[in-house]
mmCIF file of C-alpha atoms in Angstrom:
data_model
loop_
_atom_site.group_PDB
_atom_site.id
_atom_site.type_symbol
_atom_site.label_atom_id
_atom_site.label_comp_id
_atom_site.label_asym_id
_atom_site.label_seq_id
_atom_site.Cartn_x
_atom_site.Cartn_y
_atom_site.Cartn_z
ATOM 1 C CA UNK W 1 -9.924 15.463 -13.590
ATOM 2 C CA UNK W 2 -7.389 17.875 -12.959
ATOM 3 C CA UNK W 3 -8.720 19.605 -10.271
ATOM 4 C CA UNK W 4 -10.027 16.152 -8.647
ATOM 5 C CA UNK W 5 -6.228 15.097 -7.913
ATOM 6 C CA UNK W 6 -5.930 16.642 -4.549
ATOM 7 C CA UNK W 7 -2.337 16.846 -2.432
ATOM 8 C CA UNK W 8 -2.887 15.373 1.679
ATOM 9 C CA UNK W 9 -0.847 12.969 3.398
ATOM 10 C CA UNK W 10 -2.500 10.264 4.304
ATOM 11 C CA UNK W 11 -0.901 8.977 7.784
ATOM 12 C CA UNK W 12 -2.885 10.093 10.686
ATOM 13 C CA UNK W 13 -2.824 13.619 11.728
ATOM 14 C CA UNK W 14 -0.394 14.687 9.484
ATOM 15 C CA UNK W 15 -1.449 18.444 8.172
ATOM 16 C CA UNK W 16 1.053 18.723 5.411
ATOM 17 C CA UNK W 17 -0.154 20.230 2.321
ATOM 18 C CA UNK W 18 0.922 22.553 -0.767
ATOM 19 C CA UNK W 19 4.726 21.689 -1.943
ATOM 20 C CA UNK W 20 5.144 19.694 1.540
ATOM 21 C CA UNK W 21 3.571 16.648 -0.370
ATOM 22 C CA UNK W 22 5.267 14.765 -2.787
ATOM 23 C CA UNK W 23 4.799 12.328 -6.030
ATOM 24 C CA UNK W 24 5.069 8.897 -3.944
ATOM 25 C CA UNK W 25 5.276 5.865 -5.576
ATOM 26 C CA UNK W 26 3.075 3.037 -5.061
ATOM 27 C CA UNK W 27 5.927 0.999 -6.277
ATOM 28 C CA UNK W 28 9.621 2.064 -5.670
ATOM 29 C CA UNK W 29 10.687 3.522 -8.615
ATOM 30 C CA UNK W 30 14.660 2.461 -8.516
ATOM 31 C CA UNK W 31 13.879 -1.166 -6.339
ATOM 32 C CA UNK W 32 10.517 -2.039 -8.355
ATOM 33 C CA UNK W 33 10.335 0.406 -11.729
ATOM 34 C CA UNK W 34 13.792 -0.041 -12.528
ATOM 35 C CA UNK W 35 13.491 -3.834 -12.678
ATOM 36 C CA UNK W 36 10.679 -3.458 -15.473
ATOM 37 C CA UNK W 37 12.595 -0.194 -17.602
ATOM 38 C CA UNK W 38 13.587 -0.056 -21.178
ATOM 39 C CA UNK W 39 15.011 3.641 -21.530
ATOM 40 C CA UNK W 40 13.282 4.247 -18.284
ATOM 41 C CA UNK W 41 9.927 3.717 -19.855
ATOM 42 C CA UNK W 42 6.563 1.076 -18.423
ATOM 43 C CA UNK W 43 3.915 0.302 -20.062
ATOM 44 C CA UNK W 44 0.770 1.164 -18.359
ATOM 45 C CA UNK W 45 -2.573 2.941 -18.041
ATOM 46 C CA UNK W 46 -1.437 6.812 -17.520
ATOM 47 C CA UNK W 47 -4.832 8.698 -16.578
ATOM 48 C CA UNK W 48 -3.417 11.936 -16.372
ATOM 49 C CA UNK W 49 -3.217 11.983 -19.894
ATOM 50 C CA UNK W 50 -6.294 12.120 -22.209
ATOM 51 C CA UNK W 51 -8.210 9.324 -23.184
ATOM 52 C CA UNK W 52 -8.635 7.763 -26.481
ATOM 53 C CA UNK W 53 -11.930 7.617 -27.701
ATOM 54 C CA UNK W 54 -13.561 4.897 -29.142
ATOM 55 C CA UNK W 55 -17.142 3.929 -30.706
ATOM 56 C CA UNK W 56 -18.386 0.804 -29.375
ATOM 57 C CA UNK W 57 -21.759 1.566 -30.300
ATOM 58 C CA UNK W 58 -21.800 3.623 -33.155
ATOM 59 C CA UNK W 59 -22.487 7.366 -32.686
ATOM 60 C CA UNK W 60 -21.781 6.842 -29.017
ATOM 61 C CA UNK W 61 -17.699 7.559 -28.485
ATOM 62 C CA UNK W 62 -16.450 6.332 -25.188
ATOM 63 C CA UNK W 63 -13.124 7.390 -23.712
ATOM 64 C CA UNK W 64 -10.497 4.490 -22.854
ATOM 65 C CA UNK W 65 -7.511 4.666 -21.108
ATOM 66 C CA UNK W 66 -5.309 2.420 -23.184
ATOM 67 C CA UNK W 67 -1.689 0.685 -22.029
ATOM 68 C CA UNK W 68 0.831 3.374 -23.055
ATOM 69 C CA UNK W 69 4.877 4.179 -22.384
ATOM 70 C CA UNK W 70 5.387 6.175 -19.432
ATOM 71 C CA UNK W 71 8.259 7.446 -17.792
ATOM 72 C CA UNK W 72 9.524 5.300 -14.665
ATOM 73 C CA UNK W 73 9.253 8.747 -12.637
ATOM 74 C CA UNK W 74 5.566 9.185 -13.552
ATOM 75 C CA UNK W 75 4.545 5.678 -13.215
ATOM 76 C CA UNK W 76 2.569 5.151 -9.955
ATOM 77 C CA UNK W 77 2.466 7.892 -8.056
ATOM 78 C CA UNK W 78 0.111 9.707 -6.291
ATOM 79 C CA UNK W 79 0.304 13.088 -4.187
ATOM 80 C CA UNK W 80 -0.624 11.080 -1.277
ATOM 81 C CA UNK W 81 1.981 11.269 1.103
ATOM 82 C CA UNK W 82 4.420 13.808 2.117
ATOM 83 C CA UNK W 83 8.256 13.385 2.218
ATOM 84 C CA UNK W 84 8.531 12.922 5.449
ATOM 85 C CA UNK W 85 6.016 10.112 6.192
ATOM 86 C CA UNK W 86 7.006 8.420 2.787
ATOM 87 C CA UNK W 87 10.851 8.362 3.744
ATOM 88 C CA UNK W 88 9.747 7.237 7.662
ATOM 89 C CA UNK W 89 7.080 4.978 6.712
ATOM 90 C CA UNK W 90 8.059 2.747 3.947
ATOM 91 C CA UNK W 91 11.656 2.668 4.615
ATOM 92 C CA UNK W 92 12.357 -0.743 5.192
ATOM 93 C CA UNK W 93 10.515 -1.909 1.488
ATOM 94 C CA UNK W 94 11.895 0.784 -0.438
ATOM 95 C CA UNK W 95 15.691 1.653 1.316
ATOM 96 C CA UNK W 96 18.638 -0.226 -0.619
ATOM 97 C CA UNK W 97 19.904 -1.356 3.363
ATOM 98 C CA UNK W 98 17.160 -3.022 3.258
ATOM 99 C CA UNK W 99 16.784 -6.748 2.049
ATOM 100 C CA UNK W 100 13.166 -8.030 0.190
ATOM 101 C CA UNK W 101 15.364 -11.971 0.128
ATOM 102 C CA UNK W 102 12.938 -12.626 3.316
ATOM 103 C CA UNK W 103 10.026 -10.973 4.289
ATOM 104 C CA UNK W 104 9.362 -10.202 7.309
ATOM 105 C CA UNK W 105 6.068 -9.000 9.368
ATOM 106 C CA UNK W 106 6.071 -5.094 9.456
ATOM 107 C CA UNK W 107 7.355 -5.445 5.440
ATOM 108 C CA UNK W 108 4.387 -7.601 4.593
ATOM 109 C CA UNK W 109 2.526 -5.349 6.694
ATOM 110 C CA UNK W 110 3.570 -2.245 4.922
ATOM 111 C CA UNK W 111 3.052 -3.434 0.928
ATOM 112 C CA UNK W 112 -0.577 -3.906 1.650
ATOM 113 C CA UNK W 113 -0.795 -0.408 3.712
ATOM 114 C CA UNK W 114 0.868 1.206 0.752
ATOM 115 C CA UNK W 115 -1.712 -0.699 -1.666
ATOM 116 C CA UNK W 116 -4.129 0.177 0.385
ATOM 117 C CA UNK W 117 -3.116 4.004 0.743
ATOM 118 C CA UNK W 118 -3.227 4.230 -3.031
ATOM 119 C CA UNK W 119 -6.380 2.443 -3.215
ATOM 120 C CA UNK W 120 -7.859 4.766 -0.679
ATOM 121 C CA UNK W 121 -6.786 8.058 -2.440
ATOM 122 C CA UNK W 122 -7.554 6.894 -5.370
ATOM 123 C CA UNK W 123 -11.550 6.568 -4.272
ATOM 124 C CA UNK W 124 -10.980 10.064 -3.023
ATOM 125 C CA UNK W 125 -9.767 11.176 -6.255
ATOM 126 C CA UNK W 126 -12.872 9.796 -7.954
ATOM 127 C CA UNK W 127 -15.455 11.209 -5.761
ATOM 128 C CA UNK W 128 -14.053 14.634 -6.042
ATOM 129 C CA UNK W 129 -14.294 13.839 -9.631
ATOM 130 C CA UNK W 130 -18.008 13.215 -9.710
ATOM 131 C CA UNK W 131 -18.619 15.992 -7.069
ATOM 132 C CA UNK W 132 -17.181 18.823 -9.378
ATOM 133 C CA UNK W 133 -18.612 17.370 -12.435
ATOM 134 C CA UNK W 134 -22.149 17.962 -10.582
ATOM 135 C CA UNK W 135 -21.533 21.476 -9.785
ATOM 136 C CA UNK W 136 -20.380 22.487 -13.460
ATOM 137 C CA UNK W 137 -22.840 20.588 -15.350
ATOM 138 C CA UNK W 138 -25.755 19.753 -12.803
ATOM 139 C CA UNK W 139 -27.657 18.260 -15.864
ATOM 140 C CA UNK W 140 -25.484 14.786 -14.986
ATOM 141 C CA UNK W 141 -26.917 14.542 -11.983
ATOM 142 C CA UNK W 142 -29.870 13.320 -14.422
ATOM 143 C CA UNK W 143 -27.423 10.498 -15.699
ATOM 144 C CA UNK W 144 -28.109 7.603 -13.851
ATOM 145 C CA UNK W 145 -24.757 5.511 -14.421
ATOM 146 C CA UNK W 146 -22.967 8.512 -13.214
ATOM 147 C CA UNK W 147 -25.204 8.772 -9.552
ATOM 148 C CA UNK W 148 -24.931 4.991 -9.525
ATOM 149 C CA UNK W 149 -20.872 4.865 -9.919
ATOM 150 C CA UNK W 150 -20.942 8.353 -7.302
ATOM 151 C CA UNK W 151 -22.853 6.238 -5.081
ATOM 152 C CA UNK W 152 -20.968 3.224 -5.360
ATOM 153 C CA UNK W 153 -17.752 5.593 -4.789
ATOM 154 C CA UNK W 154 -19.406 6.863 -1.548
ATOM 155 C CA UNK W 155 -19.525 3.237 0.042
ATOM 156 C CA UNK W 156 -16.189 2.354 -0.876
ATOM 157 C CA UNK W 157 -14.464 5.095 0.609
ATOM 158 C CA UNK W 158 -16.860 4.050 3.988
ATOM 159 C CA UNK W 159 -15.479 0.891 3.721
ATOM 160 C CA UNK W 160 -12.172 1.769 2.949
ATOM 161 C CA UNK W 161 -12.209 3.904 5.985
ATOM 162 C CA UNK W 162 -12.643 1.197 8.354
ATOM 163 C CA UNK W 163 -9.213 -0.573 7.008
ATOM 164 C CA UNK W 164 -8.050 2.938 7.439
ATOM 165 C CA UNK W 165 -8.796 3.013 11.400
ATOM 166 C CA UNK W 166 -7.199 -1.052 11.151
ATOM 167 C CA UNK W 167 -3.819 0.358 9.747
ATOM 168 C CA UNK W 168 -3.527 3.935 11.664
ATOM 169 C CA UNK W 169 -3.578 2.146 14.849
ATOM 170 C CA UNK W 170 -1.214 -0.945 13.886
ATOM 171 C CA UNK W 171 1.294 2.059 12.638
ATOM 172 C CA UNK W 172 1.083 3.881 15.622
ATOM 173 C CA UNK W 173 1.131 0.679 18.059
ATOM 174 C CA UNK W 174 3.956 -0.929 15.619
ATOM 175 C CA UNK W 175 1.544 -3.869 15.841
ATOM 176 C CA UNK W 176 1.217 -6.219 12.567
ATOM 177 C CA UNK W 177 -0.232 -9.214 13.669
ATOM 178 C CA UNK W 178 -3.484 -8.138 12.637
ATOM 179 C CA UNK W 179 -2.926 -8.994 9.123
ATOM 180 C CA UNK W 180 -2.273 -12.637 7.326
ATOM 181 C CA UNK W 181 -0.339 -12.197 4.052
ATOM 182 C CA UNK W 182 0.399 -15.246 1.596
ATOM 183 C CA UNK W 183 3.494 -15.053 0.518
ATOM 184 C CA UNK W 184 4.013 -16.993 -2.967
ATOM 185 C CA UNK W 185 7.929 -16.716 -4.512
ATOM 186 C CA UNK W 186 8.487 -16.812 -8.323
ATOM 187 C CA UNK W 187 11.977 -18.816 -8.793
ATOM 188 C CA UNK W 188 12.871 -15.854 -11.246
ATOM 189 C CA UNK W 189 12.247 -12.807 -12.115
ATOM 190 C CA UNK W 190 9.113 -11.407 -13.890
ATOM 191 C CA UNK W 191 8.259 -8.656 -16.430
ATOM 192 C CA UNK W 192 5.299 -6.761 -14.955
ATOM 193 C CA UNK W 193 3.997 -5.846 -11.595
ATOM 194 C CA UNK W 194 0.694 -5.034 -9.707
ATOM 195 C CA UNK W 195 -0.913 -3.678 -6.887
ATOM 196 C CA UNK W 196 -4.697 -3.655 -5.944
ATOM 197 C CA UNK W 197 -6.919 -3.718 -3.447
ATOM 198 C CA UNK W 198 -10.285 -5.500 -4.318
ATOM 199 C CA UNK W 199 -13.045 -7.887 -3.508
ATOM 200 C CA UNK W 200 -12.600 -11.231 -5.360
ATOM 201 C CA UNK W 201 -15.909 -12.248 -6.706
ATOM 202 C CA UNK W 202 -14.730 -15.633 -6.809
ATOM 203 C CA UNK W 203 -12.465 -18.360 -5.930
ATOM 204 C CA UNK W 204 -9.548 -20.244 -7.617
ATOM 205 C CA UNK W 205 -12.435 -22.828 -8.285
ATOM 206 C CA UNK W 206 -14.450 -20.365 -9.937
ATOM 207 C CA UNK W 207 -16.488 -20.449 -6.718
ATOM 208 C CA UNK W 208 -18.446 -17.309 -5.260
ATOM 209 C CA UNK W 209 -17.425 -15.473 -2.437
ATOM 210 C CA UNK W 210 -19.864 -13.831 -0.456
ATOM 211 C CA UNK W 211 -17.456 -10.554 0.389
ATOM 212 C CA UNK W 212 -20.169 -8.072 1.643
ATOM 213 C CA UNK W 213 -20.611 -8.492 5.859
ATOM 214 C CA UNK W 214 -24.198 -9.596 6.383
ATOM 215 C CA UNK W 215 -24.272 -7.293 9.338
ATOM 216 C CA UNK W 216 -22.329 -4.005 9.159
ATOM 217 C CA UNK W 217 -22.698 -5.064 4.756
ATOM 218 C CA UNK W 218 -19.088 -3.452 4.494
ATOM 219 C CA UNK W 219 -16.852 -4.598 1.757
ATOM 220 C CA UNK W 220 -14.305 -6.746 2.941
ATOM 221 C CA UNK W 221 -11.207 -6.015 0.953
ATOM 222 C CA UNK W 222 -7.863 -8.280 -0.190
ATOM 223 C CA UNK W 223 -4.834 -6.059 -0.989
ATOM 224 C CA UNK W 224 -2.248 -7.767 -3.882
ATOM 225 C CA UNK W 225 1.319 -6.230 -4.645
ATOM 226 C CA UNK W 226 3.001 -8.219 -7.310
ATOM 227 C CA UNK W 227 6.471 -7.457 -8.206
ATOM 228 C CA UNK W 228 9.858 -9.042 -9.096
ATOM 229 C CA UNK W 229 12.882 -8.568 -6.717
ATOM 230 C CA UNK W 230 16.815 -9.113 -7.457
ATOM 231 C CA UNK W 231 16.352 -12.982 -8.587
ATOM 232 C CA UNK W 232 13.272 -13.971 -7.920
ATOM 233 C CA UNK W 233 9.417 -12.529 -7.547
ATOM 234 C CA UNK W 234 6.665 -12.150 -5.065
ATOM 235 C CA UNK W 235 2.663 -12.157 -5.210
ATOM 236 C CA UNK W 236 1.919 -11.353 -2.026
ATOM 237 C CA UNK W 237 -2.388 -11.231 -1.316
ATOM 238 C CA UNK W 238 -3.283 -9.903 2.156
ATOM 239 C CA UNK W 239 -6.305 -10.031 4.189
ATOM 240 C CA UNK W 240 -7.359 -8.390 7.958
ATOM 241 C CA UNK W 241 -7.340 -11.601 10.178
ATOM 242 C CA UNK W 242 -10.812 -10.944 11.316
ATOM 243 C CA UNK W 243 -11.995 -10.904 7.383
ATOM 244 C CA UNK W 244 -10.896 -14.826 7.258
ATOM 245 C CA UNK W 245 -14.233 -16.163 8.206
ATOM 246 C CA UNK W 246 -14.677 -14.672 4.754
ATOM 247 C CA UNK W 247 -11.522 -15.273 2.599
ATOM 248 C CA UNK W 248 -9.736 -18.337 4.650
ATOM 249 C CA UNK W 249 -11.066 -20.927 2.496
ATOM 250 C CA UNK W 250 -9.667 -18.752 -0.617
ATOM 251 C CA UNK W 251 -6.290 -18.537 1.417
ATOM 252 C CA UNK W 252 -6.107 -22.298 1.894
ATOM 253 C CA UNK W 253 -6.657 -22.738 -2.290
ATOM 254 C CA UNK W 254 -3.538 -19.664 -2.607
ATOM 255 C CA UNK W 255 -1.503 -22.122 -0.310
ATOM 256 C CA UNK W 256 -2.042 -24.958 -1.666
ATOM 257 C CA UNK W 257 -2.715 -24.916 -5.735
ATOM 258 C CA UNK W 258 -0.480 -25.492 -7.886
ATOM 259 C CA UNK W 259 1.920 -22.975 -9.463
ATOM 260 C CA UNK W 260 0.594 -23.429 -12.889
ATOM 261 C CA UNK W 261 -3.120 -22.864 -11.823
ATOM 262 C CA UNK W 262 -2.034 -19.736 -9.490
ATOM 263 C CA UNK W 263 -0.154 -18.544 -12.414
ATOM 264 C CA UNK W 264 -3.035 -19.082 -14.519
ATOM 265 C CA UNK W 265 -5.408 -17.276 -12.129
ATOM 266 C CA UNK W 266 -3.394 -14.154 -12.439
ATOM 267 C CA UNK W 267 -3.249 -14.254 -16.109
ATOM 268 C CA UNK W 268 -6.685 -14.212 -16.498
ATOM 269 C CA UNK W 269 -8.038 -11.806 -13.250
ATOM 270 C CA UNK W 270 -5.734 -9.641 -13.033
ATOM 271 C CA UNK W 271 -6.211 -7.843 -16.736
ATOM 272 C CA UNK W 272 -9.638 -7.237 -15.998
ATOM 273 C CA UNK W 273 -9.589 -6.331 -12.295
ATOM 274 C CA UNK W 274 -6.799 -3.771 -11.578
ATOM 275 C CA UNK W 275 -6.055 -0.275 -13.494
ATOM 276 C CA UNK W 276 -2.503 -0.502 -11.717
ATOM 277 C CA UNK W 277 -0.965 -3.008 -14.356
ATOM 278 C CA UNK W 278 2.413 -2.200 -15.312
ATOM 279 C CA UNK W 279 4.252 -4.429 -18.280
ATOM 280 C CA UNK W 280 7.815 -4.059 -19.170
ATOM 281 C CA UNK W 281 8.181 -2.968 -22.675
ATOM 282 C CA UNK W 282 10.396 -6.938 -23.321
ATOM 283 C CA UNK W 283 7.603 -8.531 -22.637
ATOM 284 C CA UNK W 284 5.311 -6.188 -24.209
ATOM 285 C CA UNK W 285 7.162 -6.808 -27.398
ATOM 286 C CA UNK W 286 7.581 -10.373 -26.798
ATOM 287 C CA UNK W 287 3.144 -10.878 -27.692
ATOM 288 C CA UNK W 288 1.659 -10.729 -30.345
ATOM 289 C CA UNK W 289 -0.349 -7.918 -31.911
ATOM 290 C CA UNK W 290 -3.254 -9.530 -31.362
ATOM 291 C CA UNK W 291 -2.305 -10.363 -27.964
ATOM 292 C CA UNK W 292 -1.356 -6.877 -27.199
ATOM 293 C CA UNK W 293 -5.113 -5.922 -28.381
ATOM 294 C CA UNK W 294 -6.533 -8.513 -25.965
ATOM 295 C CA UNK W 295 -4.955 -7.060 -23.177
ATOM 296 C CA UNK W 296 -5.513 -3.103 -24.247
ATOM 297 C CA UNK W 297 -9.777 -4.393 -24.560
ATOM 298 C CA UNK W 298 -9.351 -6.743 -20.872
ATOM 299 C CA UNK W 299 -7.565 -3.352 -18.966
ATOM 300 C CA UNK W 300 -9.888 -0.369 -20.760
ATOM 301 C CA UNK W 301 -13.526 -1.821 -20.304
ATOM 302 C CA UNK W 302 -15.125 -0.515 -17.836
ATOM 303 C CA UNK W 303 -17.907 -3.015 -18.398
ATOM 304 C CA UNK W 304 -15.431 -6.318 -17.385
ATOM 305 C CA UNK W 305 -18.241 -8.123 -15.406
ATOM 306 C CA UNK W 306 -19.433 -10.480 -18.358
ATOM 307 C CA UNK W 307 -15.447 -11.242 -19.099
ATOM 308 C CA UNK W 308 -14.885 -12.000 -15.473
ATOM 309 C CA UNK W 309 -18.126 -14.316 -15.723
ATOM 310 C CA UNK W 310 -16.547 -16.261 -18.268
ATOM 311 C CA UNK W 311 -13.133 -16.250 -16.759
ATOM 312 C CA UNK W 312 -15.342 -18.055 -13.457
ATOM 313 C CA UNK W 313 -17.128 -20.708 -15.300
ATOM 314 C CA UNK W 314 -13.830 -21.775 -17.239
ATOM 315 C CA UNK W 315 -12.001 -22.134 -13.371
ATOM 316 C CA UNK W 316 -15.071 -24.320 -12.525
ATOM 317 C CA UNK W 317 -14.229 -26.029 -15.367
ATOM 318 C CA UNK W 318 -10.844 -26.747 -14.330
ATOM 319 C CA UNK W 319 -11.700 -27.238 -10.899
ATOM 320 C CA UNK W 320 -13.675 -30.374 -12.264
ATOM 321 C CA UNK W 321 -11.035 -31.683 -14.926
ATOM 322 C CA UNK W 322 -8.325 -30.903 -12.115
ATOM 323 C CA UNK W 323 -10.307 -33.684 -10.071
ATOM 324 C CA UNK W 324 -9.938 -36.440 -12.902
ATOM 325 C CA UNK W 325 -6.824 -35.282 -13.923
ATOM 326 C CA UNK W 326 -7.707 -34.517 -17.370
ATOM 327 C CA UNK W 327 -6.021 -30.994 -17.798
ATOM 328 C CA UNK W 328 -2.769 -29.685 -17.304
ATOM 329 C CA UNK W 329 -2.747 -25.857 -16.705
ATOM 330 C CA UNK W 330 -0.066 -24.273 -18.690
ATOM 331 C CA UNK W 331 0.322 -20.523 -19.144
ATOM 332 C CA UNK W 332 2.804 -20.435 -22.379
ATOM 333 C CA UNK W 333 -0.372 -21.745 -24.078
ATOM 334 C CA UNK W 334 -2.597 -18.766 -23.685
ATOM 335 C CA UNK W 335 -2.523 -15.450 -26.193
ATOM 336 C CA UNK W 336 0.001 -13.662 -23.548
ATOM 337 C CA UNK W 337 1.697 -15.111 -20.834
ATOM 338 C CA UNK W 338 2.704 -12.478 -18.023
ATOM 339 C CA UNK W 339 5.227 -15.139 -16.467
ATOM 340 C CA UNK W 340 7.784 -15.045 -19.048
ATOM 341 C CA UNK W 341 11.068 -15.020 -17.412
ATOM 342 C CA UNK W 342 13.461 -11.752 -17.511
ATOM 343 C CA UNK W 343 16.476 -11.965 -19.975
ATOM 344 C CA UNK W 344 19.370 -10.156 -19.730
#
């Protein structure tokens, strides 16, 4: 695993390499990090440490990267970047002189290239991973889950590439009207933070979304950053214009559902779709210990698809009580709540 995390700078044509590259932060450590700190420590998953390992079935351990305290400095990064692109690049989301109050184009613009940057290495890091676990131990290359997920790795970094192509030339051109971000403000501040770039299997309705092109059958991605500013928050999901055919109708629900049932989306999808979770350690503390376990078992499987399943038919659910008014969707009810305001 070691070995797999390479150092390159991702923006176009750069050739920096060796100590030229730096530790960058998918999320600002001092505007974002900071924010989330107790004694400068996150909780998160930390997969340059060792995993724990468990026995699901029994005689069969399996290793599981588990929520753990990590250092604000450690948390995030990636050697994807070097200094000088990561200082030029991301200056006007990260910079103090800087305001996050309004959002503008080129910043929405530049939280989903940094999502997807990290995203992108990320894939990179994996399938160097698999590729130097075949040539010291050829005998997995017998293991079929381990072809299938090198496979799977393979594609994704094809399709990742095209997005790639999308946000080298929008950089260069300084164009970013190519991209439609929703922009959805918290009226305080909140105790944890995100950023992912996926392919929602379904709707806030709990409805399917057909996400792979018909034609060209590339994944067509949606990048999330979700993080709290000075006195409020943001959960910003955006989307390439020309992939609305596909995700326009689940843009329309993101504008205009209410808070509760956006809030309760994220409660639910977000445990059990993203390994870039991070919880302050308040609002750690603040759950239960049965809680706690809920969300250690939602971010460690790497089997989620049966708990998403579940998570889809209990939105069609709603969608259907929503329409007779029968349910209220409330977030404080549930075993942890990730919208619990900060406290001084």
């Amino acid at each position: 695993m070691k070995k797999s995390r390479i150092k390159l700078c991702l923006y176009n044509g750069c050739k920096a390499k060796g100590k030229d590259i730096i530790n960058a932060h998918a999320l600002q450590e001092n505007r974002i990090l900071s924010k989330l700190q107790v004694n400068r420590q996150i909780y998160m998953q930390d997969f340059s440490s060792k995993p724990v390992m468990l026995e699901i079935k029994k005689g069969k351990p399996e290793p599981f990267f588990l929520l753990k305290e990590v250092h604000i400095k450690d948390a995030t990064v990636a050697t994807c970047f070097c200094k000088t692109h990561d200082d030029a690049i991301f200056a006007k989301i990260e910079k103090p002189q800087y305001s996050l109050t309004v959002l503008n184009d080129e910043q929405l613009f530049l939280f989903a290239y940094k999502t997807f940057s990290f995203e992108l290495y990320n894939q990179i890091v994996v399938k160097k991973f698999f590729e130097n676990m075949f040539a010291n131990a050829p005998q997995t290359t017998k293991k079929w889950p381990s072809v299938y997920k090198y496979r799977n790795t393979v594609l994704k970094i094809r399709d990742l590439n095209y997005y790639k192509d999308y946000f080298d030339k929008a950089l260069k051109e300084q164009d970013y009207g190519g991209i439609e971000t929703i922009v959805i403000e918290i009226p305080y501040r909140i105790q944890f933070a995100n950023y992912m770039a996926i392919a929602p299997p379904f709707d806030i309705k709990g409805r399917k979304i057909n996400y792979i092109d018909k034609v060209t059958k590339r994944m067509k991605f949606v990048f999330f950053t979700i993080f709290p500013d000075e006195s409020k928050s943001y959960i910003l999901v955006s989307a390439l214009k020309e992939d609305l055919d596909t995700y326009g109708q689940y843009f329309d629900q993101l504008r205009n559902s209410p808070i509760g049932l956006i809030k309760y989306y994220i409660n639910v999808f977000i445990p059990l779709s993203t390994q870039n979770l991070i919880i302050s350690p308040k609002l750690w503390d603040s759950w239960s210990e049965s809680a706690q376990m809920g969300i250690q078992f939602a971010v460690a499987d790497p089997n989620s698809a049966k708990l998403l399943k579940g998570v889809q038919f209990y939105l069609q659910n709603i969608a259907k009580f929503r329409q007779k008014e029968e349910i209220k969707i409330d977030t404080t009810n549930m075993p942890f709540n990730f919208f619990i305001p900060h406290t001084t």
